[in-house]
Every structure is written in structure tokens, then in C-alpha cells.
Tab-separated table of C-alpha atoms in Angstrom:
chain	number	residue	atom	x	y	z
A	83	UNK	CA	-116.981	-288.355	-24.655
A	84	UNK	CA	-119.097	-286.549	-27.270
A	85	UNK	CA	-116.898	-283.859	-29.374
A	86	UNK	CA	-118.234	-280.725	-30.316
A	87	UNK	CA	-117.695	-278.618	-33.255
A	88	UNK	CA	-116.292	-275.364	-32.955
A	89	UNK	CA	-117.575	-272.763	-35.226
A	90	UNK	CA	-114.058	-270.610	-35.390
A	91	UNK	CA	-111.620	-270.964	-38.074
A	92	UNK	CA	-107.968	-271.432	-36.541
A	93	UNK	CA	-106.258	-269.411	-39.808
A	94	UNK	CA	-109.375	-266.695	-39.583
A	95	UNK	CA	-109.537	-266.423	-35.431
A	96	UNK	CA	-108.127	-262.803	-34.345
A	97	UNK	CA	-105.601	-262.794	-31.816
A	98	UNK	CA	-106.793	-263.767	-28.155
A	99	UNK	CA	-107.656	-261.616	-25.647
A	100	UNK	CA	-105.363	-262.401	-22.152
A	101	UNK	CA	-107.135	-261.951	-18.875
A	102	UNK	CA	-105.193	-259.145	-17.492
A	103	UNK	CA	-105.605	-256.623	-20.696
A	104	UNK	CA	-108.678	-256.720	-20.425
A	105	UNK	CA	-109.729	-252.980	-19.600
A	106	UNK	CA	-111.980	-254.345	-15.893
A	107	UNK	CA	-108.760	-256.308	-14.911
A	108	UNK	CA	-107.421	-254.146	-12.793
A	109	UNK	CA	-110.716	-252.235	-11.793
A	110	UNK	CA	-111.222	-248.564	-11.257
A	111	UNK	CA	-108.314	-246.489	-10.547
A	112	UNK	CA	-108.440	-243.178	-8.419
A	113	UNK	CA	-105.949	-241.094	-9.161
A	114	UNK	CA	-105.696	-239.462	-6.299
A	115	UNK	CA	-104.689	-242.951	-4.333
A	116	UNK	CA	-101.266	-243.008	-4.977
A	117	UNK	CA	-100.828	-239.407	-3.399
A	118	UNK	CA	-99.065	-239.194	0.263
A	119	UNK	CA	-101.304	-238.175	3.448
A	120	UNK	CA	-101.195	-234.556	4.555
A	121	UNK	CA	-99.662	-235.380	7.854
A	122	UNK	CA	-95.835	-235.765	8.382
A	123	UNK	CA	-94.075	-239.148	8.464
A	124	UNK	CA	-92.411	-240.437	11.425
A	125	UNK	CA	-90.034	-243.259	11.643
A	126	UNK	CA	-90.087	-245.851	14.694
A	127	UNK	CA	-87.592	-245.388	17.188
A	128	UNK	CA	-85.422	-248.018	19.021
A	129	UNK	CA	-86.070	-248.587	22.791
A	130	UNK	CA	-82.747	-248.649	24.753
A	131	UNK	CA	-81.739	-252.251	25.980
A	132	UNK	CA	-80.828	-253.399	29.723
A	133	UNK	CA	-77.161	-254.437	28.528
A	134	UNK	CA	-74.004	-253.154	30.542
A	135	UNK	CA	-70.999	-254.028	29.329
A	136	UNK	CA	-68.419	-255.428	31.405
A	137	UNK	CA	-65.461	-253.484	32.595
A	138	UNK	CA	-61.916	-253.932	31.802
A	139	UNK	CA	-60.851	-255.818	35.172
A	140	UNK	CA	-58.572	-258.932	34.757
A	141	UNK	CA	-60.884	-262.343	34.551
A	142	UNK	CA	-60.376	-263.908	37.751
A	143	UNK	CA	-58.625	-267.716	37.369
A	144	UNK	CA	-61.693	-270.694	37.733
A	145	UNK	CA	-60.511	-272.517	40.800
A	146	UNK	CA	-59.543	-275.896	40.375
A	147	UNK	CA	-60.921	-278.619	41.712
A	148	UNK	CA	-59.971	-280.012	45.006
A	149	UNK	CA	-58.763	-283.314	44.769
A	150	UNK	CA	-59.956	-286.233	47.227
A	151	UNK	CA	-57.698	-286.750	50.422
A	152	UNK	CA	-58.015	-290.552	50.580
A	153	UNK	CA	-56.816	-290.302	46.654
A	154	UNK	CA	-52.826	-292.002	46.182
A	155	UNK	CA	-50.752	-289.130	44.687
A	156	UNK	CA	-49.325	-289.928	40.830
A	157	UNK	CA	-46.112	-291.095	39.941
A	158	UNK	CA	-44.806	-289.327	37.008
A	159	UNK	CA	-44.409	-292.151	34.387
A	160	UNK	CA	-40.643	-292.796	33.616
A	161	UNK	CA	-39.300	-291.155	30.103
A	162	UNK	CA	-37.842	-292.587	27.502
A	163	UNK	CA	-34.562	-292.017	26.344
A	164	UNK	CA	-33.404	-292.171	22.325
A	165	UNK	CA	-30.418	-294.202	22.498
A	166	UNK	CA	-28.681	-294.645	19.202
A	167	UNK	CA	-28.600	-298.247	17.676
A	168	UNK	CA	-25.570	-300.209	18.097
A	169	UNK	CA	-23.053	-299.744	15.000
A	170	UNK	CA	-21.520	-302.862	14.013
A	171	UNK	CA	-17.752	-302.397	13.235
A	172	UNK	CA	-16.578	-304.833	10.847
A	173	UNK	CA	-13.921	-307.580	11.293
A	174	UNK	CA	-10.621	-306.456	10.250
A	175	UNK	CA	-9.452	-308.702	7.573
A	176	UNK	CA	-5.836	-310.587	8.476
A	177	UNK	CA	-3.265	-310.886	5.919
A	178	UNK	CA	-3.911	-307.254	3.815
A	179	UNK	CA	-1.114	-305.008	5.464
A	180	UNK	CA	1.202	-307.717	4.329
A	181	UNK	CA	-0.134	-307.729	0.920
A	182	UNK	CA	0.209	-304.060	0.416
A	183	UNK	CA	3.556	-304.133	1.642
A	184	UNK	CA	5.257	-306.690	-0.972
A	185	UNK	CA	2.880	-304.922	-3.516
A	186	UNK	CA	5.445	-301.660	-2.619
A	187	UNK	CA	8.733	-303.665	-2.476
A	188	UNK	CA	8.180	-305.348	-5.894
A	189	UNK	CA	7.382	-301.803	-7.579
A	190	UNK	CA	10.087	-300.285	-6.017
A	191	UNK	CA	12.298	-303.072	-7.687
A	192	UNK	CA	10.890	-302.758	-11.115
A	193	UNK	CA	10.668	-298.981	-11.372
A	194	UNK	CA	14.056	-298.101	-9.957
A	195	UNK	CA	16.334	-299.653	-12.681
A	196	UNK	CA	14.033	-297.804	-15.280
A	197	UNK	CA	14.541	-294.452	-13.878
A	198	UNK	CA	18.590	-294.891	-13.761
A	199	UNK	CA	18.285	-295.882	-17.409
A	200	UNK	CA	16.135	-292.561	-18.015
A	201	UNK	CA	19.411	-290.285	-18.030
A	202	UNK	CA	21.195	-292.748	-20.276
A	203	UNK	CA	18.445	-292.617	-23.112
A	204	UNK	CA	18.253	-289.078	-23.297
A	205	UNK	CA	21.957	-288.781	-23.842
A	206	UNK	CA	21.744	-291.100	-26.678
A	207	UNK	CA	18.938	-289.207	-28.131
A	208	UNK	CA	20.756	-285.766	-27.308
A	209	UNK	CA	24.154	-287.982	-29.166
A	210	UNK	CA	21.839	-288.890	-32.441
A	211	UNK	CA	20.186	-285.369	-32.767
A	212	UNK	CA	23.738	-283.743	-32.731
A	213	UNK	CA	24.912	-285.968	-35.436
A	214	UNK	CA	22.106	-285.003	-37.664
A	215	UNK	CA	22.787	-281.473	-37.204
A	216	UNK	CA	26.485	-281.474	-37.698
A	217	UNK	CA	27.076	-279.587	-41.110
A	218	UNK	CA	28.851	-281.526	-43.350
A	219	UNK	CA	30.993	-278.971	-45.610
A	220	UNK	CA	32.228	-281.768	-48.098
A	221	UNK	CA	28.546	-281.812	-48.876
A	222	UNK	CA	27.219	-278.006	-49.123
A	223	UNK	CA	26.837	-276.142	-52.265
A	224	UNK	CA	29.972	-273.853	-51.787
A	225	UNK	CA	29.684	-269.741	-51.713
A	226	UNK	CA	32.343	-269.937	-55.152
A	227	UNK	CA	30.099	-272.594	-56.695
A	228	UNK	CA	26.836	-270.740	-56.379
A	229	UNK	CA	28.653	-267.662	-57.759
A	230	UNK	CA	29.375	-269.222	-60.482
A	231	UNK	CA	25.890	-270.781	-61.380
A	232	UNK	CA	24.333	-267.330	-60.419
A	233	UNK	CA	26.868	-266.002	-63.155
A	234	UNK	CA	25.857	-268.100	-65.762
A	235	UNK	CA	22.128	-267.882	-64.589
A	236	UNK	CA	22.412	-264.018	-65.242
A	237	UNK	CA	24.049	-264.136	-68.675
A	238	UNK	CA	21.505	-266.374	-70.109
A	239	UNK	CA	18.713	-264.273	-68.697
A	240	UNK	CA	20.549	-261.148	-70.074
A	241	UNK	CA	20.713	-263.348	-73.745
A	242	UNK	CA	17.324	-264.388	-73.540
A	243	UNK	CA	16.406	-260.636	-73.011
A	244	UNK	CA	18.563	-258.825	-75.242
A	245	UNK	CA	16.431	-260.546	-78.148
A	246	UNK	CA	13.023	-259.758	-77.110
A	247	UNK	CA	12.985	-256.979	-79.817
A	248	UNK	CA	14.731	-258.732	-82.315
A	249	UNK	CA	13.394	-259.478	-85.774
A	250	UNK	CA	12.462	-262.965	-84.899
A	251	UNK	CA	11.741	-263.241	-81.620
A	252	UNK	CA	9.020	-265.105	-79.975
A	253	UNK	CA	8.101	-262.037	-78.841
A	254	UNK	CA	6.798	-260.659	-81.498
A	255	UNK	CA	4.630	-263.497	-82.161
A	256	UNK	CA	3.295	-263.401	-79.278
A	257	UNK	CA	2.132	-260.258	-79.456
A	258	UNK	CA	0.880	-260.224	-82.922
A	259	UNK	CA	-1.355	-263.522	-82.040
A	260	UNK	CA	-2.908	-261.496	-78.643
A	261	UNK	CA	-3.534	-258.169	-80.749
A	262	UNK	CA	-5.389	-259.640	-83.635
A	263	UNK	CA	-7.903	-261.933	-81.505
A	264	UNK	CA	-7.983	-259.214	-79.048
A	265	UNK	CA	-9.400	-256.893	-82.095
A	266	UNK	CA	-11.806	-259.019	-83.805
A	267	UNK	CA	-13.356	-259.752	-80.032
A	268	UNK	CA	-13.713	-256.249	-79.103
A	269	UNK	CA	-14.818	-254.920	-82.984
A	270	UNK	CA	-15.917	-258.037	-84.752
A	271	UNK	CA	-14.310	-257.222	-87.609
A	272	UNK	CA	-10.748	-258.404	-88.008
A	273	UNK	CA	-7.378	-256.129	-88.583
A	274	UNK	CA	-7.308	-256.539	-92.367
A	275	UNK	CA	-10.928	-255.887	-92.498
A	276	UNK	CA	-10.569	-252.158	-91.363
A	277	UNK	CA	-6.834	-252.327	-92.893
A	278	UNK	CA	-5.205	-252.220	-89.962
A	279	UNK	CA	-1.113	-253.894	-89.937
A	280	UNK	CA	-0.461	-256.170	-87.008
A	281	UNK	CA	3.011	-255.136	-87.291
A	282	UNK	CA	2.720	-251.038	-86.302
A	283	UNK	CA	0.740	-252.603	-83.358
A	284	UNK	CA	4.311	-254.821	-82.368
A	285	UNK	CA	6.883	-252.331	-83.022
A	286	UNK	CA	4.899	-249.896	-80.933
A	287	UNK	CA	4.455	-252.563	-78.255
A	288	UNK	CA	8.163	-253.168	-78.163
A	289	UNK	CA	8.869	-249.069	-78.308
A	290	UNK	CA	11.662	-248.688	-76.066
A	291	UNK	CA	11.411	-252.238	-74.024
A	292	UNK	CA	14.554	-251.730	-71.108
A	293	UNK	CA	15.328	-254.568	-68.360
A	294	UNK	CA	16.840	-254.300	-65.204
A	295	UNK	CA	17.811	-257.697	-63.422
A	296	UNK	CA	17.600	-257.127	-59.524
A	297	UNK	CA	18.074	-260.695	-58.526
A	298	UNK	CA	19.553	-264.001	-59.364
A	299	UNK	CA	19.681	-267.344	-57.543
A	300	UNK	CA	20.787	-270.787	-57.917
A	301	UNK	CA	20.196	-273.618	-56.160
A	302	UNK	CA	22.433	-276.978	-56.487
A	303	UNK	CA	20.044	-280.615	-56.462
A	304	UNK	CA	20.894	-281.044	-52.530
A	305	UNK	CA	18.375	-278.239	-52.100
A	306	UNK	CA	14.499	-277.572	-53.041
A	307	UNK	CA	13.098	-280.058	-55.296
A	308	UNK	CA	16.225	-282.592	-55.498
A	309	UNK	CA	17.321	-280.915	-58.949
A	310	UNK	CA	19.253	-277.643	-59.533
A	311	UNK	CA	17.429	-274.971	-61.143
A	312	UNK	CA	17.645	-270.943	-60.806
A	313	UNK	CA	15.762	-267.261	-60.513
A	314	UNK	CA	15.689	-264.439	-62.163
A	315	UNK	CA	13.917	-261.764	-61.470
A	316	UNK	CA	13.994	-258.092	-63.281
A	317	UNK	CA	12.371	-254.721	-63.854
A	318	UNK	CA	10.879	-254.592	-67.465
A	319	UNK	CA	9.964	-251.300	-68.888
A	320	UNK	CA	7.282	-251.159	-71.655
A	321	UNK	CA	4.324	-248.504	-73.231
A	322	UNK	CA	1.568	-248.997	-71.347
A	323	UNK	CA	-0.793	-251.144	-72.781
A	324	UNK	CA	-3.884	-251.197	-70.801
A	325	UNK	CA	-3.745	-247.178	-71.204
A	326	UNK	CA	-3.608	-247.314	-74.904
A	327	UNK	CA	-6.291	-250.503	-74.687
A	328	UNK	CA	-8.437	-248.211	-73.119
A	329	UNK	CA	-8.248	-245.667	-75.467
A	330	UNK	CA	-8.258	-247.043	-78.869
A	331	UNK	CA	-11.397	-249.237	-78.096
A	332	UNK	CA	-13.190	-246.303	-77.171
A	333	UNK	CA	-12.265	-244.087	-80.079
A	334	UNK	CA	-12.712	-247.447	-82.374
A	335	UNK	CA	-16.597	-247.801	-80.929
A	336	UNK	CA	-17.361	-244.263	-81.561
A	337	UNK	CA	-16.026	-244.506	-85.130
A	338	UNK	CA	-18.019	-247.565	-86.085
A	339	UNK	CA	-20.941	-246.112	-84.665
A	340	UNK	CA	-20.708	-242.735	-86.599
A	341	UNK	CA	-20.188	-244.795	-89.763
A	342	UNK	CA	-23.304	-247.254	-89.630
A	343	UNK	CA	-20.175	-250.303	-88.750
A	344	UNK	CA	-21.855	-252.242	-85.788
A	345	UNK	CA	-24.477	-254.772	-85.652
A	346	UNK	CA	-24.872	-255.368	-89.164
A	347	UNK	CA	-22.956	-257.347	-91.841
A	348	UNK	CA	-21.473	-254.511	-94.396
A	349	UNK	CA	-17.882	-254.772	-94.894
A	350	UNK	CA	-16.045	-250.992	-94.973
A	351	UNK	CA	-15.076	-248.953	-98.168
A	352	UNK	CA	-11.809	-248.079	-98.871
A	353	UNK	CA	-12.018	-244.565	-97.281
A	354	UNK	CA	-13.583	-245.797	-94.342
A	355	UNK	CA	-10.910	-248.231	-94.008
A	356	UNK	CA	-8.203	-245.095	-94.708
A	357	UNK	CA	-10.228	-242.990	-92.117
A	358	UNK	CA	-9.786	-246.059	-89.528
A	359	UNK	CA	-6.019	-246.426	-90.205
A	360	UNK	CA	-5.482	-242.662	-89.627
A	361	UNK	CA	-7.288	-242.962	-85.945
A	362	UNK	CA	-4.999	-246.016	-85.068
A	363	UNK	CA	-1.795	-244.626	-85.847
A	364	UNK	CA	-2.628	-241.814	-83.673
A	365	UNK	CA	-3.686	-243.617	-80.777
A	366	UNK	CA	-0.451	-245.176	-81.149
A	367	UNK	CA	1.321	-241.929	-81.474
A	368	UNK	CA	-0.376	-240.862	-78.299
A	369	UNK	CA	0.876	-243.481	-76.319
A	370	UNK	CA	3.930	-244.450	-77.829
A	371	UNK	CA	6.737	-242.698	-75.847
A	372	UNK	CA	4.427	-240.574	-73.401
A	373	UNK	CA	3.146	-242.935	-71.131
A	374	UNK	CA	5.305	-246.105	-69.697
A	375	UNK	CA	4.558	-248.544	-67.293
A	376	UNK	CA	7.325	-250.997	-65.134
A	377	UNK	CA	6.312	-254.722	-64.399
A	378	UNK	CA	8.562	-256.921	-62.040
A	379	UNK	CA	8.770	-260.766	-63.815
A	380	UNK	CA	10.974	-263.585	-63.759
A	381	UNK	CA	12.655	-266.066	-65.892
A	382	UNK	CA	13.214	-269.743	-64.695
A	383	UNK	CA	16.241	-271.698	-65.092
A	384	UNK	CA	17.438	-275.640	-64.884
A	385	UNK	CA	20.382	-277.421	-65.032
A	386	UNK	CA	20.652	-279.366	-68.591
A	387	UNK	CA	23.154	-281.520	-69.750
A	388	UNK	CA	25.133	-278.798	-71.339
A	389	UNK	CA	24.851	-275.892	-68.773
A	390	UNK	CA	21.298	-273.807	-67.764
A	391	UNK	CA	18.549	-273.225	-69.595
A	392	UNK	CA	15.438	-271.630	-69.001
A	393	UNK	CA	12.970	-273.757	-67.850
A	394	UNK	CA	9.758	-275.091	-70.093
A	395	UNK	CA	6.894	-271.848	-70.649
A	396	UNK	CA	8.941	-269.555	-68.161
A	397	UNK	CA	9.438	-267.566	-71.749
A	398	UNK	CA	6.230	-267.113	-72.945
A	399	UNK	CA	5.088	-266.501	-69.095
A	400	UNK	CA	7.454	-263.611	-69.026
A	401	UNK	CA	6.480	-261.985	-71.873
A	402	UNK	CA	2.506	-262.608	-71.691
A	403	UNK	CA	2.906	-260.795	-68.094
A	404	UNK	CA	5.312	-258.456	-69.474
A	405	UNK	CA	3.263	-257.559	-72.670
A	406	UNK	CA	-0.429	-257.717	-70.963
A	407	UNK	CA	-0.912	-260.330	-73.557
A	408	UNK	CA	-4.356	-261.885	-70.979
């Protein structure tokens, strides 16, 4: 088949005209076509049927059909009954009644003799505990004995007491250790720095130190621990030392503070160290007989080849709780 050239450019063609716009598609219109006719509009009508419908008397029964005379009538067919399937009972076994009876006698046998013997145990156990109990008196530590040992418990707790503000007591070292690290923590700078004297800080400390001993006990080596040792226990009366602790370190802060004394490393002039002196001794003054406080220690006590003695660091114990030396 022969091709023939076409003559329009695809990219130049204008856009194609459809059958239906074209403007004698659809031919001439009439407006007036579409209006309704002058006369009225009537709808169809239904014809009545021929149906009646029935009335609301019973349905009469179809008659059956007559069965033929030379017909032999039907014998029911016989029904079966569900009888249950046989159960099979099983043998009885010969020889088990006896069994179980010498099974009983021979139990009987053995279990008889060991509840008569029951009683008998329990007496002996009842017997044993009694002898344990039984107080021995040759053995206790005797009401004159103890008196005695709380008696000599006392006076060396009374000693040991009476020279707590003595010259050279451990006491007073004690306290003069506690005070001077205690300072230089608080202040950095030490006591002889700001020319303070340990010693006004331990005779105010020990300002009007009183005891009362409210109780004493001994115990002998049958008791406790299997070695003898004793308790003492009494009321100490001292300033009070976490009031004046209080006070001081916030006076001492304030001074420091005014006088250029904290966070940098220049040691204080004479006056300074005059001016510090003056505010110590009347913190001390402010607390020395005005305000008191009561602490409840103890001293402890062991048996020693000689009589009692306190027992190792129940001294310094005493007096660190005593003293508020923590």
C-alpha cells in the first residue's frame, strides 16, 4: 500500500475539532420546544381487579385417602429397648483379709511398748531440766560480796573523778589538744597566731565541773562475759560548750572579716592580735558561769590483779563525751 504525505505539521496542527462541538451537531433548536402544552395533565388510572379475598372461615381438613379393603392391616414393628451392658464385677482376690489382719496385730505389737515408754521419757527429761535449774547458792555471787565490789567500784570512780580538775590531769590535755585543732580548722590561723592561751580556754572548760554518781554495778566472772568487771554511771555538770562554740566562732568570723584576716596569707599585728584576745576573754566571760549544761556518762571497771581498775579508753571516753571534745 502506497503512503501518502500529509501536508500538516504535528507540533504546528491546532487542536481538533470533535464531532459533537461542532455548531450543526445538534441542529436547530426552537426554543419554544421544551415548553409544556396548554392543556392540563392527567395521570392514568388503575382499573379495579376481579380478586375477592377469602373469608376468615376455618380451612376444612383434605380427606384422606381411603385405603383398599382387600389390603392386610400393619403390624406396628416391635421397639427396641436400651438395655444397659453387662458390668463385669471382678474376682475377689483370696488371701487379702488375712493379710490385712496380721498387718494390724504386728503394729499393734510394735507400737504399744513405745507408747508405755512415752510417760517414762518425759519424766526423765522433766528429772534433767529440774537439775539444771536448781540454784546452786555455793556458786552465786553473794548480795555481801557484790556490796562490797560495788563499794570499791564507787570509790575508784569517785578518785578517778575528784582529779579531773587537777593540775595534771588527763583532762586537761585532752581538752587543750581538741581546742587548738578545733581553732586552726574553723579560723586557719592557729591560737598563738591571734595570741590566744590554750590554757584560759581549759580552766574555763573545767569552771565549776560537779559529779553525781547515780549508779554502780558489779558483776563477778560467773556472769556476762566470763570475767568480772563493773558500771558506773553519773551526772556531770560542765559550761556549756556547744553554746559558747557557737558564739565565739561567729564573733571570731566577723572580726577577721572586718580586719582584711580571711582568705589571704597576712599574719596579724600586735593590736590586732590584742583586739582578738579582748573578744575571747569575753566570750568566755559570757559563758563561763551563766549557762551550764548536765551530761549522763559512765566509767568502766575490771577486776586486776590488785583490786578494780577502770577499764582501757573508758577515761578518755568519759571525758571526750563529757567535754564535747568530737
Amino acid at each position: 500500500m502506497k503512503r501518502r504525505d500529509s501536508q500538516i505539521d504535528p507540533f504546528n496542527a491546532g487542536e481538533p475539532e470533535l464531532p459533537w462541538e461542532s455548531p450543526d451537531a445538534y441542529g436547530d433548536h426552537d426554543e419554544d420546544a421544551c415548553e409544556l402544552p396548554d392543556h392540563s395533565y392527567e395521570s392514568p388510572t388503575k382499573a379495579p381487579d376481579d380478586y375477592d379475598a377469602p373469608d376468615d372461615a376455618p380451612a376444612q381438613k383434605p380427606a384422606e385417602p381411603e385405603q383398599p379393603t382387600n389390603r392386610r392391616a400393619s403390624r406396628p414393628a416391635p421397639t427396641r429397648e436400651s438395655t444397659p451392658a453387662p458390668v463385669s464385677t471382678p474376682k475377689r482376690k483370696r488371701g487379702c483379709g488375712c493379710l490385712v489382719l496380721i498387718l494390724i496385730v504386728i503394729a499393734i505389737n510394735v507400737l504399744l511398748p513405745t507408747l508405755a515408754f512415752i510417760p517414762h521419757c518425759t519424766g526423765i527429761m522433766l528429772e534433767d531440766d529440774a537439775v539444771e535449774l536448781t540454784w546452786d547458792a555455793s556458786d552465786s555471787y553473794e548480795d555481801e560480796e557484790r556490796e562490797e565490789d560495788e563499794a570499791e567500784i564507787e570509790a575508784l570512780a569517785e578518785d578517778t573523778l575528784d582529779t579531773v580538775t587537777a593540775p595534771e590531769s588527763p583532762a586537761r590535755s585532752l581538752i587543750a589538744s581538741h581546742f587548738e585543732q578545733d581553732f586552726q580548722q574553723n579560723l586557719g590561723y592557729t591560737v598563738q597566731d591571734l595570741g590566744i592561751d590554750t590554757d584560759d580556754y581549759v580552766e574555763w572548760a573545767l569552771t565549776g565541773f560537779d559529779y553525781d554518781i547515780t549508779d554502780v554495778f558489779a558483776f563477778d566472772d560467773s556472769e556476762g562475759w566470763g570475767e568480772a568487771y563493773g558500771s558506773v554511771y553519773f551526772d556531770a555538770t560542765t559550761p556549756d560548750i556547744f553554746a559558747f562554740k557557737d558564739s565565739f566562732y561567729a564573733a571570731a568570723h566577723e572580726f577577721l572579716a572586718q580586719n582584711n584576716l580571711i582568705g589571704i596569707d597576712v599574719m596579724p599585728n600586735d593590736a590586732q592580735r590584742a583586739s582578738f584576745q579582748a573578744l575571747f576573754d569575753e566570750q568566755l566571760d559570757a559563758f563561763r558561769t551563766t549557762v551550764t549544761t548536765t551530761s549522763t556518762a559512765n566509767l568502766e571497771t575490771k577486776e586486776g590483779s590488785d583490786g578494780w581498775v577502770l577499764a582501757d579508753g573508758t577515761y578518755d571516753s568519759a571525758m571526750e563525751y563529757i567535754f564535747k571534745l568530737y
